[in-house]
XYZ file of C-alpha atoms in Angstrom:
436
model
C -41.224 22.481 -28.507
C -44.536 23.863 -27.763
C -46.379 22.995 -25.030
C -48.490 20.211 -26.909
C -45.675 18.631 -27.180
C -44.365 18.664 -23.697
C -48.016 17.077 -22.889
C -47.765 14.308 -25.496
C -44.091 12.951 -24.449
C -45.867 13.130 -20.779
C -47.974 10.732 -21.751
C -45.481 8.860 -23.598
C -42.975 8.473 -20.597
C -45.930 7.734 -18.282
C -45.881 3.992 -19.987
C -42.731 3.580 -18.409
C -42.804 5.117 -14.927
C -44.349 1.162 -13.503
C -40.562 0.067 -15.433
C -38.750 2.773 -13.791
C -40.372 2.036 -10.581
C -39.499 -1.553 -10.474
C -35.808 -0.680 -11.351
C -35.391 1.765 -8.328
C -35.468 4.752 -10.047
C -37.926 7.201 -9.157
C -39.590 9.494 -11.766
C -40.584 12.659 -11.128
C -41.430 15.603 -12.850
C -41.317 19.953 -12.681
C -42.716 22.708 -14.041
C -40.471 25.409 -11.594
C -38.553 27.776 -14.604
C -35.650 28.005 -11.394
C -34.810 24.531 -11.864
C -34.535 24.317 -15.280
C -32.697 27.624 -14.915
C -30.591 25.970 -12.350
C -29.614 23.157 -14.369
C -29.164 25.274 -17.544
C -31.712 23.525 -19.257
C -32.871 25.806 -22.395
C -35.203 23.556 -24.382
C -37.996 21.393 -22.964
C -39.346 18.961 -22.497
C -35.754 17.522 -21.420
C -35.343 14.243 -19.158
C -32.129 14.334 -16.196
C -30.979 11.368 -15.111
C -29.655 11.810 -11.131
C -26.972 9.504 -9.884
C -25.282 10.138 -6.229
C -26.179 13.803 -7.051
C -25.166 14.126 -10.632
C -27.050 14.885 -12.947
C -26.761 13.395 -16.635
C -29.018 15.174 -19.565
C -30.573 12.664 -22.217
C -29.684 13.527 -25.605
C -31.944 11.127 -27.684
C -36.012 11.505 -28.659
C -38.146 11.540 -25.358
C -40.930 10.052 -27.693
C -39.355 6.385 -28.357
C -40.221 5.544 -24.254
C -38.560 2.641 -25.183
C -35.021 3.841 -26.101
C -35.469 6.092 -22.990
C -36.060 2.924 -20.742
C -33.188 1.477 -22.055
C -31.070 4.540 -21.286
C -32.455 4.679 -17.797
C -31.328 1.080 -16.883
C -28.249 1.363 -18.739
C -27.515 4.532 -16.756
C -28.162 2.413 -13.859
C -26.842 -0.650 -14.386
C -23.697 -0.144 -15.676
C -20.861 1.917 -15.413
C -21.523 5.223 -17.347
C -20.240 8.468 -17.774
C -22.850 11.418 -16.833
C -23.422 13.988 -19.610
C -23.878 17.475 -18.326
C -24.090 21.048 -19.516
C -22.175 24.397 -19.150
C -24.689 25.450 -15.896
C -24.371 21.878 -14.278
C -20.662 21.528 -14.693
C -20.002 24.927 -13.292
C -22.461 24.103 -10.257
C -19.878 20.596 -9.942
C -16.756 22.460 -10.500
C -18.030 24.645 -7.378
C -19.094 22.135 -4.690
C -16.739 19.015 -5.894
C -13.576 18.525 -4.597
C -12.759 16.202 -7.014
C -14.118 15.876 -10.475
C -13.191 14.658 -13.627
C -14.527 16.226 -17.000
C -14.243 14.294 -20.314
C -14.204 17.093 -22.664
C -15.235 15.291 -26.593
C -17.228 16.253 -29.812
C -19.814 14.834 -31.586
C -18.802 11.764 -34.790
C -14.849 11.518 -33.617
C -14.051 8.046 -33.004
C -11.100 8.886 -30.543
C -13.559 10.034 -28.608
C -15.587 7.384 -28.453
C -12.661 5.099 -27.984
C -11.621 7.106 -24.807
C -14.829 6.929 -23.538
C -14.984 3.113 -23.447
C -12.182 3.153 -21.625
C -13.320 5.830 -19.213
C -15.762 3.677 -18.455
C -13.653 0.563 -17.589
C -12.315 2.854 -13.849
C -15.885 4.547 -13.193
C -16.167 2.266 -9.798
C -12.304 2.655 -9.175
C -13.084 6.710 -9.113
C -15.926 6.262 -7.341
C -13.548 4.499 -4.525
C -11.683 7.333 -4.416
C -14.623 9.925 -4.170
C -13.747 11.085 -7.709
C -16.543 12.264 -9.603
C -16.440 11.642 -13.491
C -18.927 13.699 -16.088
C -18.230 14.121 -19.977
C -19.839 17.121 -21.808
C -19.830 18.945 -25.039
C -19.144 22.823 -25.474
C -17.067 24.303 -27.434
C -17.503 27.465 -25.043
C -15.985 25.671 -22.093
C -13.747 23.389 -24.116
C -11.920 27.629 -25.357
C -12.059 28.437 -21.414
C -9.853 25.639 -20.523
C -7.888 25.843 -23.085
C -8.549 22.689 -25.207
C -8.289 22.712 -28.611
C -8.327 18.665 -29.521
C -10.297 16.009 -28.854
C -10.658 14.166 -26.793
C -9.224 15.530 -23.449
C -9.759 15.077 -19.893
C -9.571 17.909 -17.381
C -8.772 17.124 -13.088
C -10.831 20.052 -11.304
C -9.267 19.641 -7.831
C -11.849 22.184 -5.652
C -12.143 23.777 -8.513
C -8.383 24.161 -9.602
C -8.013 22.167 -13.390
C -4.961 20.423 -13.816
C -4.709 19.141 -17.801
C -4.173 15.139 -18.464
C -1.225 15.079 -21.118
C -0.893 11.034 -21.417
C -2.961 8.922 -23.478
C -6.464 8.155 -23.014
C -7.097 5.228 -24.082
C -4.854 3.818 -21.178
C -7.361 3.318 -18.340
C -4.945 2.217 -16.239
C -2.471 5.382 -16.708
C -5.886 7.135 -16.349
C -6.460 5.934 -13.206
C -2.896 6.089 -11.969
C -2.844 10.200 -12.974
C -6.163 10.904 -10.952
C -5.146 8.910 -7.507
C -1.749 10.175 -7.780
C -0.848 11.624 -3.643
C 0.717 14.566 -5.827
C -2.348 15.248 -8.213
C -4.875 14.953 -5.616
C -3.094 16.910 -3.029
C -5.005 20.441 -2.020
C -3.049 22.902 -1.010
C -3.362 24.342 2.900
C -6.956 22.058 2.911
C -6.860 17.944 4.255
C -8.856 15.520 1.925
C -12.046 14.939 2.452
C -13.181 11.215 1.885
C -16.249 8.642 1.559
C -16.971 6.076 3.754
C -15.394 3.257 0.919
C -11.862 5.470 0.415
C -11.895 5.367 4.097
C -12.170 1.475 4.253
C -9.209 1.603 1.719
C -6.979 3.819 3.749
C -7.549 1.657 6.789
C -6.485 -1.340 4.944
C -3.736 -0.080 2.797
C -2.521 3.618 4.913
C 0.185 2.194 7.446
C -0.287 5.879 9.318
C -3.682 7.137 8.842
C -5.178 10.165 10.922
C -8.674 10.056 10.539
C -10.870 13.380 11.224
C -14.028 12.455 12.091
C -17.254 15.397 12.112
C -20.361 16.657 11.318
C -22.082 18.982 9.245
C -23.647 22.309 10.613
C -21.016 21.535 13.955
C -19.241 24.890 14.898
C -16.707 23.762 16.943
C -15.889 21.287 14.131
C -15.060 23.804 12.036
C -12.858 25.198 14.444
C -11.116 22.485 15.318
C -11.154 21.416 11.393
C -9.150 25.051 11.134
C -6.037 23.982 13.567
C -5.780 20.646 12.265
C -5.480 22.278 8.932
C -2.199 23.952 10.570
C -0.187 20.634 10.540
C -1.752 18.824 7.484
C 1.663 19.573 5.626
C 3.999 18.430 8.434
C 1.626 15.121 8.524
C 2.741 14.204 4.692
C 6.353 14.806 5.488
C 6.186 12.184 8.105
C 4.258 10.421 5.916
C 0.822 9.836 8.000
C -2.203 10.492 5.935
C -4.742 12.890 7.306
C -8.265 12.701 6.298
C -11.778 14.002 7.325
C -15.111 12.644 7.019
C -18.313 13.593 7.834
C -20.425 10.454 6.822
C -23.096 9.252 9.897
C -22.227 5.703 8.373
C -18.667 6.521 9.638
C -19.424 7.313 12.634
C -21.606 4.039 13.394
C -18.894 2.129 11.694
C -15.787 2.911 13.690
C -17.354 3.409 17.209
C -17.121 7.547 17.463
C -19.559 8.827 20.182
C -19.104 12.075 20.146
C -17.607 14.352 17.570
C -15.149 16.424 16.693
C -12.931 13.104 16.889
C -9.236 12.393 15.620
C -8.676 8.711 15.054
C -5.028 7.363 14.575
C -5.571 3.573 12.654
C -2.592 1.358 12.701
C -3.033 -1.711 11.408
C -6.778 -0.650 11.004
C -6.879 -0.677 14.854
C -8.204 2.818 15.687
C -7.192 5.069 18.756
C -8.802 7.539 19.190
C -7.084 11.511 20.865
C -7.914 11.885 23.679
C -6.339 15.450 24.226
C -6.927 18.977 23.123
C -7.876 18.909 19.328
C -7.369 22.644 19.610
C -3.317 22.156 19.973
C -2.232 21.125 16.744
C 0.949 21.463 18.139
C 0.301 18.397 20.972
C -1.679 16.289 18.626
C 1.310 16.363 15.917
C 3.715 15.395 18.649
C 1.304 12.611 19.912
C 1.089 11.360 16.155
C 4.709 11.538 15.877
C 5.509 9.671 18.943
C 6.860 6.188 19.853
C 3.496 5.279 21.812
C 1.470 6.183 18.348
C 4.250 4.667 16.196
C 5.068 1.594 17.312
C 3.373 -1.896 16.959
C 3.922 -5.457 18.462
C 5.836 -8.094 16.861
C 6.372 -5.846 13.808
C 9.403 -3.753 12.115
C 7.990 -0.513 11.419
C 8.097 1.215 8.082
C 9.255 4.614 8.276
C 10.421 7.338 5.745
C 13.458 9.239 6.225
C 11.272 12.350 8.266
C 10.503 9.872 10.377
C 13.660 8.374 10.976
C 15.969 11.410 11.643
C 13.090 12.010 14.057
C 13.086 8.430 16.033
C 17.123 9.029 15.965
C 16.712 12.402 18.009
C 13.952 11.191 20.445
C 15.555 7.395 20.933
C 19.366 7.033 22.334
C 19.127 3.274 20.656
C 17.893 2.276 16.964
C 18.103 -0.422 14.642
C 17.021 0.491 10.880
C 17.032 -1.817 8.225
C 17.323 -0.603 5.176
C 16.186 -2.291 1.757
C 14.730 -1.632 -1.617
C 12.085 -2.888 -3.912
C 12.479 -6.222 -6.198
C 14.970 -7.800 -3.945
C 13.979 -11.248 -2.884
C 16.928 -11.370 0.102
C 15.234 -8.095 1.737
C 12.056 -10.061 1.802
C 14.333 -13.357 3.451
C 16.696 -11.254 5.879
C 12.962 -9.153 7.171
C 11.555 -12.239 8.056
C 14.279 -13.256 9.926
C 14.302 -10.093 11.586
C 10.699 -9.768 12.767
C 11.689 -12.691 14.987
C 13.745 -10.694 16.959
C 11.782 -7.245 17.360
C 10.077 -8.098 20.606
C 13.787 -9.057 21.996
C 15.026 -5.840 20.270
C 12.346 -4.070 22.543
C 13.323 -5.467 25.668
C 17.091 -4.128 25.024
C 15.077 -0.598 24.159
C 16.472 -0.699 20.983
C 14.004 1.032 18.454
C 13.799 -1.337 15.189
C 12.588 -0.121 12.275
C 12.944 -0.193 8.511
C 13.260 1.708 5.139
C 12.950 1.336 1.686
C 15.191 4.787 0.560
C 18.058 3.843 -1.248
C 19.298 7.434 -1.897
C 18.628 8.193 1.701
C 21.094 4.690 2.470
C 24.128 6.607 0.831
C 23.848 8.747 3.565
C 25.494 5.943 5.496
C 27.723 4.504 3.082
C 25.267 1.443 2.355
C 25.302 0.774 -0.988
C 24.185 -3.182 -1.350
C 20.889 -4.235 0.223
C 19.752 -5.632 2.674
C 21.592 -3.712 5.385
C 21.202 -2.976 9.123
C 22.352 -0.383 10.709
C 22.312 0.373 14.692
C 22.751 4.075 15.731
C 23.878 4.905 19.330
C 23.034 8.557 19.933
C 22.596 8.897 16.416
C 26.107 7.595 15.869
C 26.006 4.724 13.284
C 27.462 1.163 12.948
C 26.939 -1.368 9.856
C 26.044 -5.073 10.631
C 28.673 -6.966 8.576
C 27.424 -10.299 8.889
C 24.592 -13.046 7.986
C 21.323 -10.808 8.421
C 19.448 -14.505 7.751
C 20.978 -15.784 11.057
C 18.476 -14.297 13.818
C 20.067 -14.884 16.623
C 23.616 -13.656 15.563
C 21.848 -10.035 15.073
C 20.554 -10.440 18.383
C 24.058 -10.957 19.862
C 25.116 -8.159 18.115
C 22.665 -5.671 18.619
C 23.072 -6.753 22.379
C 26.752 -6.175 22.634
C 26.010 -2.929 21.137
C 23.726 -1.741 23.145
C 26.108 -2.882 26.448
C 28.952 -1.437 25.289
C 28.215 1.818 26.775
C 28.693 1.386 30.061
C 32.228 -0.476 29.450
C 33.302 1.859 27.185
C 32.900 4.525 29.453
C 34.559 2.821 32.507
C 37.663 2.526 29.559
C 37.550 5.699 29.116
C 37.473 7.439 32.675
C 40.012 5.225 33.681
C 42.086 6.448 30.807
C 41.727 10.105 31.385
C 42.665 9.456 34.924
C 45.973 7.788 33.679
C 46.369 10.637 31.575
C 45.317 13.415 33.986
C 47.888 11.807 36.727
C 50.828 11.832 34.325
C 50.251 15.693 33.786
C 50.136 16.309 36.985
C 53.425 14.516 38.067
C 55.046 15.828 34.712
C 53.814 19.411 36.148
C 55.353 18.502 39.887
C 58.736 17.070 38.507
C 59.331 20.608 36.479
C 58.188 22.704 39.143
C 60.349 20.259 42.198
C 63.401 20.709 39.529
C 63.153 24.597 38.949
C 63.075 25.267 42.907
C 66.266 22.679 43.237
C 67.870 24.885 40.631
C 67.007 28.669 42.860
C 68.246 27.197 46.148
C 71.415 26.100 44.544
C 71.928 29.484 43.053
């Protein structure tokens, strides 16, 4: 368009800035060629819509004001899918760590389908601090590799990974991108917003929260040691995050940062020692003072376990498994007893790993197990009868001492009979020289 043009749509779009006002969205406009450079824009006038920092291009005629209200409030309102271009997907790719790209083509009704349903999880990715944009180019579609339509591509700091299932299942959608596995970046712990955060501290029964700021050096260096044990923090199954949100910081109490929260059951305490030895703070997340809680069994994975078994000479683990309505009965019954289990230092905790429970020949749940020095015995009775556990677990952990009087009184027998077998034979041989 020439610039007549751009003058007259000016002056159409002007009858709706009092509209856009009202709506919260502030209208601006630029005449700086590095901007529209920036954004890849070829062809103006052009109208971009910002959201949270994405930016999404309006494809219809800037002259109907109208239609372009609509679109703004609609882009507002509801949950909608940004379009973008080649230059403002590659600037996304580059400083997103998560982002979602609906690749589709113009008149294909699978497309428009998917869309729809897109649409349906745009908060749910927004929980999770996935970004979600759609765009159109056959260019970018050929780099990826896509040759059908529609697809959707997971750019995880800037590595794609391909969805294969179908799209018009929001909910296998939305499964795919929060998947631990799919969103997991290699050597690098997840950053989060101040809502995923919220989640974790409800839902994440070990949850190591990083907190920091922007522009911080020492941050950064402390961000580069913690970085050293994010791996042997998902074996153990704690979730390590970082934020850098002020909000965050006002929220959960953190004077001063760098800070390393550890949340369980969204109760935070916060590390008090060197952030710069990974090697202390993975021990101090590890350990019984971080692990355990009050008046509750524990739930552990099997890292975790063989790692309570070599620091604790006493442990209880119940094992148990999904859909089963007497694990659910025989835990209840169990909690009752954890603060009595504590004052016999037994460890009590419990596991849902059914492979893992062949390990130890249980192969019907619910079971309970107490190890002694890592030495195991099966419960064989009522697990819904409380206080029969508790008599059992006690005569367990008691019969230590006993068995070890049994058995030092035994080797003496046994160490006394040698000794007198030794002094017969060696009485009899010197009988035997003096009479020869």
């Amino acid at each position: 368009m020439e610039c007549e043009d751009c003058m007259i749509i000016m002056e159409e779009l002007e009858n709706i800035d009092d509209d856009a006002d009202r709506n919260g969205i502030q209208f601006v406009k630029t005449t700086d060629l590095d901007i529209l450079k920036h954004y890849g824009i070829k062809l103006t006038p052009a109208l971009v819509y910002f959201e949270n920092q994405v930016p999404s291009i309006y494809e219809g005629d800037l002259a109907e004001e109208d239609q372009v209200l609509d679109w703004l409030l609609h882009q507002k309102s509801d949950d909608t899918i940004e379009t973008v271009n080649k230059a403002m997907l590659e600037k996304l790719i580059e400083e997103t760590q998560y982002l979602a790209v609906f690749f589709y083509k113009p008149h294909c009704r699978a497309c428009e389908v998917a869309l729809l349903q897109l649409e349906f999880i745009d908060d749910d990715t927004d929980l999770y601090g996935i970004s979600v944009v759609r765009i159109y180019d056959p260019q970018v579609s050929k780099r990826y590799g896509i040759k059908t339509f529609p697809a959707l591509v997971y750019f995880r700091n800037g590595n794609p990974l391909i969805y294969d299932g179908d799209l018009k299942n929001e909910e296998s959608v939305l499964e795919w991108l929060i998947d631990d596995d799919n969103r997991e970046l290699p050597d690098e712990i997840e950053t989060v917003n101040l809502r995923m955060l919220n989640k974790l501290v409800e839902e994440s029964p070990f949850l190591a929260v990083y907190f920091y700021t922007q522009d911080c050096h020492e941050c950064e260096r402390v961000l580069m040691e913690l970085e050293n044990i994010d791996d042997n923090c998902d074996v153990f199954g704690i979730d390590l995050v970082k934020i850098f949100d002020p909000e965050a910081l006002e929220q959960y109490n953190v004077e001063s940062v760098p800070a390393l929260a550890f949340f369980r059951k969204q109760v935070p305490m916060f590390y008090d020692g060197d952030l710069y030895d990974e090697e202390e703070l993975l021990k101090y997340l590890t350990s019984n003072d971080a692990f355990e809680i009050k008046d509750e069994i524990e739930e552990v994975n099997r890292k975790m376990l063989e790692k309570l078994l070599d620091d604790n000479e006493f442990v209880a683990v119940f094992f148990y498994e999904n859909n089963c309505d007497k694990c659910v009965d025989a835990l209840q019954e169990l909690e009752r007893i954890d603060d009595e289990a504590d004052d016999l230092e037994i460890m009590f905790v419990k596991i849902k790993d059914p492979r893992y429970a062949k390990k130890f020949g249980i192969a019907t749940f619910p079971s309970l197990v107490y190890f002694r020095k890592k030495f195991p015995s099966i419960y064989r009775g009522n697990l819904l009868e409380e206080e029969e556990v508790l008599e059992w677990l006690r005569k367990n952990r008691y019969r230590h001492p006993e068995l070890n009087l049994f058995m030092y009184g035994l080797a003496a027998i046994s160490l006394s009979f040698v000794l007198y077998t030794i002094l017969l034979i060696y009485c009899r041989n010197r009988n035997k020289e003096k009479k020869e």
